[in-house]
XYZ file of N, CA and C in Angstrom:
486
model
N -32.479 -38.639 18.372
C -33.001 -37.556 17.557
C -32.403 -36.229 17.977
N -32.117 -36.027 19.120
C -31.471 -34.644 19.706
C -30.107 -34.704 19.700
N -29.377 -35.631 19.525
C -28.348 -35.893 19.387
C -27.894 -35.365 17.833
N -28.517 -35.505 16.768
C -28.521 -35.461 15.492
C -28.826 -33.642 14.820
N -30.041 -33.546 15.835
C -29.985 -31.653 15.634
C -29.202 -30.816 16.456
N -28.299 -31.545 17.316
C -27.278 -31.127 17.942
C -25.986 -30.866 16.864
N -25.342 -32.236 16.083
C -24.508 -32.777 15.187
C -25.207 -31.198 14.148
N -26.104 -31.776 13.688
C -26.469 -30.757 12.629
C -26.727 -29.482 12.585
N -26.757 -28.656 13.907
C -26.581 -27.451 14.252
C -25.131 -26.991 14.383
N -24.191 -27.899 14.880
C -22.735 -27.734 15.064
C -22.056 -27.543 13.397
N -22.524 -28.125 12.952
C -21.691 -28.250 10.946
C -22.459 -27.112 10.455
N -23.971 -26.479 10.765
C -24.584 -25.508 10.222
C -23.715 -24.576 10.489
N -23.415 -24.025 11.868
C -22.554 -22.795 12.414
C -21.351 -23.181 11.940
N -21.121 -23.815 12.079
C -19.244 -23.842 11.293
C -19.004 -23.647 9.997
N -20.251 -24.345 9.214
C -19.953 -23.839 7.460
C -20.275 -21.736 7.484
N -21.414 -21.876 8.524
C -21.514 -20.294 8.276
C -20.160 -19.759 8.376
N -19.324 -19.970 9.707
C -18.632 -18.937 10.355
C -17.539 -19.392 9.519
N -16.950 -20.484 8.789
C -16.211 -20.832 7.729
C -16.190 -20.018 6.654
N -17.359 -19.779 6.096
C -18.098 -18.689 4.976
C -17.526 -17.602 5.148
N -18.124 -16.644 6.142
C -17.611 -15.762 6.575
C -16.529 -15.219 6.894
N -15.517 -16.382 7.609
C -14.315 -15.798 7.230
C -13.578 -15.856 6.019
N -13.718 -17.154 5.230
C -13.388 -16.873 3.715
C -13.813 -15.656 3.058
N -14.904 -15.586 2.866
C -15.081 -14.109 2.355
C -14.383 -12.874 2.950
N -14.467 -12.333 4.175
C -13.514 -11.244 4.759
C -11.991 -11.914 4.605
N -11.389 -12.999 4.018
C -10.268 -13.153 3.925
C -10.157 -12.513 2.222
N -10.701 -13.316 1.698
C -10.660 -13.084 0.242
C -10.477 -11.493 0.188
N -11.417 -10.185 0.604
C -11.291 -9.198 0.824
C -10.017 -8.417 0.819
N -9.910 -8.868 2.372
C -8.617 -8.516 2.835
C -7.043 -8.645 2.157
N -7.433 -10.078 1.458
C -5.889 -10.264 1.325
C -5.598 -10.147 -0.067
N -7.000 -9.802 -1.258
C -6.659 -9.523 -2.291
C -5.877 -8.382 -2.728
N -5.073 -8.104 -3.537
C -4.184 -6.978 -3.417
C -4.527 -6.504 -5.539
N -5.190 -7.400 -5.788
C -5.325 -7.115 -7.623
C -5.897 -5.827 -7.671
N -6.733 -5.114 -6.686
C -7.185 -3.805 -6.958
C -6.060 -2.854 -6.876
N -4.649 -2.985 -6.672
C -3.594 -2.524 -6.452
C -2.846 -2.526 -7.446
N -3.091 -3.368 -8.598
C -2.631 -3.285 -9.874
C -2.040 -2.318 -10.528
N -3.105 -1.309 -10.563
C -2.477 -0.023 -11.353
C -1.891 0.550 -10.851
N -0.837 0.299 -9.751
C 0.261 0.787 -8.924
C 1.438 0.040 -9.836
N 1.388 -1.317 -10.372
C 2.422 -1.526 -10.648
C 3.368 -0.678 -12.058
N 4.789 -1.249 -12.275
C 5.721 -0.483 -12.766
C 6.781 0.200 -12.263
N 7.039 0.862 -13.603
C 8.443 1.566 -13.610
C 7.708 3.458 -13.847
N 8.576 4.331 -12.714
C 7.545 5.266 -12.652
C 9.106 6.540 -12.679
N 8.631 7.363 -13.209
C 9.258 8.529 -13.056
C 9.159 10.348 -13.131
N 9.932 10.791 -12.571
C 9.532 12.250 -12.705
C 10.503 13.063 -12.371
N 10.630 14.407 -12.545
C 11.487 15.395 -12.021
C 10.890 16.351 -11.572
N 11.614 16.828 -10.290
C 10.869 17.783 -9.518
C 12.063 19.067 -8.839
N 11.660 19.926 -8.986
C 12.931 20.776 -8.366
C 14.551 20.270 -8.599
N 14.792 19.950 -9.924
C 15.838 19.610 -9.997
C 16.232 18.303 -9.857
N 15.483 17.471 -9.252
C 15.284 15.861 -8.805
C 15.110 14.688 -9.276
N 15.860 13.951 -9.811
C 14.930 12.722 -10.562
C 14.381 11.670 -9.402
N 13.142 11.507 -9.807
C 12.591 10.756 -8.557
C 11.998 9.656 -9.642
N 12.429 8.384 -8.782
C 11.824 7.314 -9.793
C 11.247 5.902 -8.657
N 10.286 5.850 -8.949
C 9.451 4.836 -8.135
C 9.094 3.288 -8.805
N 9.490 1.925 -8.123
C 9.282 0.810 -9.089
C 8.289 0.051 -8.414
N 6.953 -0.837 -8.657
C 6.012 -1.487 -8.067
C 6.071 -2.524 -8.490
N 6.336 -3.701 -7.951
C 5.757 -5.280 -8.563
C 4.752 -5.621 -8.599
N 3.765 -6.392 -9.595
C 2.729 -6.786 -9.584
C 2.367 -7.346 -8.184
N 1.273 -7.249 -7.782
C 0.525 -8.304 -6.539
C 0.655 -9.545 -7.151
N 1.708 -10.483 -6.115
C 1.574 -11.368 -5.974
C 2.383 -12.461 -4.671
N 1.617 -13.789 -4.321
C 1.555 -13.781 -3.438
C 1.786 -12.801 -1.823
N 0.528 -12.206 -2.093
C 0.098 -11.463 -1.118
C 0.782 -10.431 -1.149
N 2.033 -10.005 -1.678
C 2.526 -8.610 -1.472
C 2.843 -8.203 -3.056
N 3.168 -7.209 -2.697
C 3.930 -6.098 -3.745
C 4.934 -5.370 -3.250
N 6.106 -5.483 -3.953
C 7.261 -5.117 -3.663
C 7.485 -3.719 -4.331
N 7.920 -2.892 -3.583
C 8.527 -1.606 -4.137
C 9.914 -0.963 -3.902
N 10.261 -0.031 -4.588
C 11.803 1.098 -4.422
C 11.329 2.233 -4.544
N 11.432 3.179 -4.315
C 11.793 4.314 -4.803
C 13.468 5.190 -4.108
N 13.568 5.768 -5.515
C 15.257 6.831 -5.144
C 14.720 7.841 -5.690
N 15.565 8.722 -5.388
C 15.810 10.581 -6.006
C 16.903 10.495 -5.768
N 17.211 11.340 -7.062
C 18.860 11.246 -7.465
C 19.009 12.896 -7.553
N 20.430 13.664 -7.071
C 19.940 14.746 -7.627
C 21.562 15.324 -7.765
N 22.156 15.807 -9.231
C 23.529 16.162 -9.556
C 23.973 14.655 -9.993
N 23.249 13.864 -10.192
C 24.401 12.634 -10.123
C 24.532 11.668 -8.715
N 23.915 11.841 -7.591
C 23.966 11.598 -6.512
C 23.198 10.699 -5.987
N 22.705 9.461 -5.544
C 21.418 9.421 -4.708
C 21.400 10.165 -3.597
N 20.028 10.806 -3.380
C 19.979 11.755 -2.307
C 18.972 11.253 -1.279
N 17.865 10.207 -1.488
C 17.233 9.492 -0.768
C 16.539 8.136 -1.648
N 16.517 7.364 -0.726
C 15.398 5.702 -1.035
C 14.713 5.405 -0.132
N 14.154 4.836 -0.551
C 12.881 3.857 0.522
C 12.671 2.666 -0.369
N 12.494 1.693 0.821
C 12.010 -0.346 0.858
C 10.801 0.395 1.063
N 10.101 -0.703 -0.014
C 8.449 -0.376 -0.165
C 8.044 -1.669 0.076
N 6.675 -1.982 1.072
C 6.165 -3.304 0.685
C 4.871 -3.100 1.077
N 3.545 -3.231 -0.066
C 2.057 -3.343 0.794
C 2.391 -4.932 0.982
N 1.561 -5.349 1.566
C 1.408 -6.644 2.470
C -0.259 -7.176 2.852
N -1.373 -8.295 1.985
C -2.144 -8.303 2.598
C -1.589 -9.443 3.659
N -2.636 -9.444 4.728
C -2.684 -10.199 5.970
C -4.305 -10.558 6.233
N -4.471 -11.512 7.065
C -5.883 -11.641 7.134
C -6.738 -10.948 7.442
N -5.765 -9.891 8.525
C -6.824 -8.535 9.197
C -6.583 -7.420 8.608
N -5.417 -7.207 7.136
C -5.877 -5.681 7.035
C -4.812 -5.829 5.793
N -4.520 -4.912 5.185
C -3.588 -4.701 4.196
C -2.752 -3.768 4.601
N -1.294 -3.866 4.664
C -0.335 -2.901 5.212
C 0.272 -2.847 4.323
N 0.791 -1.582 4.340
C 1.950 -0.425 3.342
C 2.951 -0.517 4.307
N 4.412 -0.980 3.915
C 5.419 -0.908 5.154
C 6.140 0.271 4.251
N 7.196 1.557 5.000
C 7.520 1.755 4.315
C 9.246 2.247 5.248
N 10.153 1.600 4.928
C 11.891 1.632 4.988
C 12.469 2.667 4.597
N 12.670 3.543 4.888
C 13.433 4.906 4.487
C 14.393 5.217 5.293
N 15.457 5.141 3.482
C 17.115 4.935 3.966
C 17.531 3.743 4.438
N 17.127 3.019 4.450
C 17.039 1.328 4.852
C 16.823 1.143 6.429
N 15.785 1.974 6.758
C 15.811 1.663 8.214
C 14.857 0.790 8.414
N 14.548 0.404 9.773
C 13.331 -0.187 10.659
C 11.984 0.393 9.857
N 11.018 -0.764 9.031
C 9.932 -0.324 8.154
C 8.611 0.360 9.503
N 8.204 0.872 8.651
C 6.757 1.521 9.248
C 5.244 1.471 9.041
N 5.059 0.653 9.492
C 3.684 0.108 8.750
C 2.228 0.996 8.843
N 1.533 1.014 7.972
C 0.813 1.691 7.350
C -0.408 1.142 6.645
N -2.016 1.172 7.854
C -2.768 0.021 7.772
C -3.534 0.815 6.363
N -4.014 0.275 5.374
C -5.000 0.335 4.420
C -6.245 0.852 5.506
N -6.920 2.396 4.959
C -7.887 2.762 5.438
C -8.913 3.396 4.559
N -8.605 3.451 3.318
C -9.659 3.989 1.925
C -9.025 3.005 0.720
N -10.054 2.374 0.138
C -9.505 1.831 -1.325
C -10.526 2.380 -2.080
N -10.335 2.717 -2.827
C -11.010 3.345 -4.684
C -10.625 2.667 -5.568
N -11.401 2.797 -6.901
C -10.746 1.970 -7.985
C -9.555 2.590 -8.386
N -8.864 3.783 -8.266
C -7.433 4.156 -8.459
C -6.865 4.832 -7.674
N -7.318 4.406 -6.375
C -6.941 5.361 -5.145
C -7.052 4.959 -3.477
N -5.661 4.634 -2.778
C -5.521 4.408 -1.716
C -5.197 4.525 -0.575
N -5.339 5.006 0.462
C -5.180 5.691 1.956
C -4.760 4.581 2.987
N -3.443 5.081 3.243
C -2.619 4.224 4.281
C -2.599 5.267 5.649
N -2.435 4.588 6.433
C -2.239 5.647 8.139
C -2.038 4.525 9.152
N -1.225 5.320 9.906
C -0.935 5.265 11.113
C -0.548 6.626 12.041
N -1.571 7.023 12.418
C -2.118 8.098 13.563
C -1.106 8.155 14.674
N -0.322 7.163 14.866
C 0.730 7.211 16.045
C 2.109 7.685 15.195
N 2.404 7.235 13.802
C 3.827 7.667 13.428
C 3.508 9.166 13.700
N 5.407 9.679 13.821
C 5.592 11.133 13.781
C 5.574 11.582 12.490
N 5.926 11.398 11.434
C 5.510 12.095 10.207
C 6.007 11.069 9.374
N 5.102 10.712 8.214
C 4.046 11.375 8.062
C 2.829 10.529 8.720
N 1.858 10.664 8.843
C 0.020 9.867 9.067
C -0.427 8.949 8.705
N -0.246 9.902 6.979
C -0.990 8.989 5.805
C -0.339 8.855 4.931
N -0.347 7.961 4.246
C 0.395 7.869 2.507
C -0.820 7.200 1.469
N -0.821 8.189 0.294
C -1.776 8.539 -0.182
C -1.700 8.238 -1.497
N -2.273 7.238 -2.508
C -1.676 7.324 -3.706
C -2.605 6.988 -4.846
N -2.705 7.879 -5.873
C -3.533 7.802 -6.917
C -3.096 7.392 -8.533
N -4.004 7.128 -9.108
C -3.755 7.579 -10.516
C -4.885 8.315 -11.191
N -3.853 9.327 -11.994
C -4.526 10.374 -12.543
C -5.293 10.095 -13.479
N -5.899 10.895 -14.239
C -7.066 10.513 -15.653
C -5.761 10.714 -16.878
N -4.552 11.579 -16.875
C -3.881 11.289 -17.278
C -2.806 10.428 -17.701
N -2.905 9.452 -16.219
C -2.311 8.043 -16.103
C -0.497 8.352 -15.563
N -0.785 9.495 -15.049
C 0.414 10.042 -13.711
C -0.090 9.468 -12.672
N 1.008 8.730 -12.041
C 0.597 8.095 -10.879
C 1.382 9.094 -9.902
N 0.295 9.292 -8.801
C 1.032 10.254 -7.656
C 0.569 9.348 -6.331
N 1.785 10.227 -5.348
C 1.756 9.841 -4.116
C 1.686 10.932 -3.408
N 1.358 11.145 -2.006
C 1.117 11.818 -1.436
C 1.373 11.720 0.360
N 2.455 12.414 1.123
C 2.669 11.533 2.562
C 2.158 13.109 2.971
N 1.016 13.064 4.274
C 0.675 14.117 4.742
C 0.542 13.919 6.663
N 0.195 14.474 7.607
C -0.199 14.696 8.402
C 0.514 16.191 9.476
N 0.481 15.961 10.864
C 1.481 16.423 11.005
C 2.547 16.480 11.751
N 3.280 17.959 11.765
C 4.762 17.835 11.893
C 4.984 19.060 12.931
N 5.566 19.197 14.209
C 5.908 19.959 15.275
C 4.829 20.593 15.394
N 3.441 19.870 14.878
C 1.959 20.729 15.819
C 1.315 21.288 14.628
N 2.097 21.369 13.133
C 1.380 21.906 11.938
C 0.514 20.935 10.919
N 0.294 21.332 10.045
C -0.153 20.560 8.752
C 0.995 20.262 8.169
N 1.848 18.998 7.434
C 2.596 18.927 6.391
C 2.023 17.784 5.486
N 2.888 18.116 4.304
C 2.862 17.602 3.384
C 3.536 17.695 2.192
N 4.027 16.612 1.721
C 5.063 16.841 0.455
C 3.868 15.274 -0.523
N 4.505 15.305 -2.090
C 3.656 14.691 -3.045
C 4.972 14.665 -4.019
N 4.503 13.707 -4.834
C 5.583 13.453 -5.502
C 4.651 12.606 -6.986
N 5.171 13.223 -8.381
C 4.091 12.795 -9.686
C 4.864 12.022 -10.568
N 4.582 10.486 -10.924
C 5.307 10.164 -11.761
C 4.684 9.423 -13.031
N 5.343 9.681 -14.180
C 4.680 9.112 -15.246
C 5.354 7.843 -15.516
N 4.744 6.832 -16.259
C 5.625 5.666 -16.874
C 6.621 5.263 -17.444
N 7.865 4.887 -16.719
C 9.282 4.776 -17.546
C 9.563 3.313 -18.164
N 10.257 3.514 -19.018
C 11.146 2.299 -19.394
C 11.466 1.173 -18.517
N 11.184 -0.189 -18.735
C 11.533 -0.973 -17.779
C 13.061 -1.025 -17.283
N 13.350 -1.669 -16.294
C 15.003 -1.423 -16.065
C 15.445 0.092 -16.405
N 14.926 0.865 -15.151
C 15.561 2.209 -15.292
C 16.946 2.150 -14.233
């Protein structure tokens, strides 16, 4: 008989703690609230064409680009990738094709998301919304030689294959 509420206490705690992590997985690694990131995105800024591309979430990531072109030129890019994982959702982000920088998910909203890492040198956070107008912006802030910085960048919906 003790043998049996032993057995049956052992499968009780395991379906719980089974439960439990399915659910904080499911959480974690869903990325569909990230949706309205995807596309073909563009804008001009000081002379700049800046154009940003998002792949739908799927299996577990979303792939991104962005360039600014400016005279005819590329003048900068970045390898984009959020990434869920079991413990967190990361924003990596490659600029100029270097060594990526990862960037843990720390605010989600229904059109609005907060990435950081408190140890990079600039920027902190990367920050990205959509507007009521349906301009999607980004935003990289923290700071820089002891100050506040920050630059933002607004793009509306382009043509596929830009």
């Amino acid at each position: 008989m003790h043998t049996s509420r032993v057995v049956i206490a052992i499968v009780f705690l395991a379906l719980i703690g089974f439960s439990v992590h399915a659910r904080a997985q499911a959480t974690v690694t869903d990325l569909t609230g990230l949706a309205w990131m995807a596309g073909n995105w563009s804008g001009v800024q000081g002379g700049v064409e800046m154009e940003e591309f998002w792949q739908t979430p799927k299996g577990n990531t979303m792939l991104g680009l962005h360039r600014d072109v400016a005279r005819g030129r590329t003048v900068s890019f970045e390898f984009l990738r959020i990434e869920a994982t079991p413990e967190a959702i990361i924003y990596w982000a490659s600029p100029r094709g270097r060594p990526a920088t990862p960037f843990r998910l720390i605010e989600q909203k229904e059109k609005r998301v907060v990435f950081e890492n408190a140890k990079h040198d600039f920027p902190q956070r990367v920050i990205y919304w959509l507007g009521d107008d349906g301009a999607l912006h980004a935003k990289i802030e923290g700071t820089m030689n002891g100050k506040p910085a920050a630059e933002e960048w607004t793009w509306r919906r382009a043509a596929a294959g830009y």
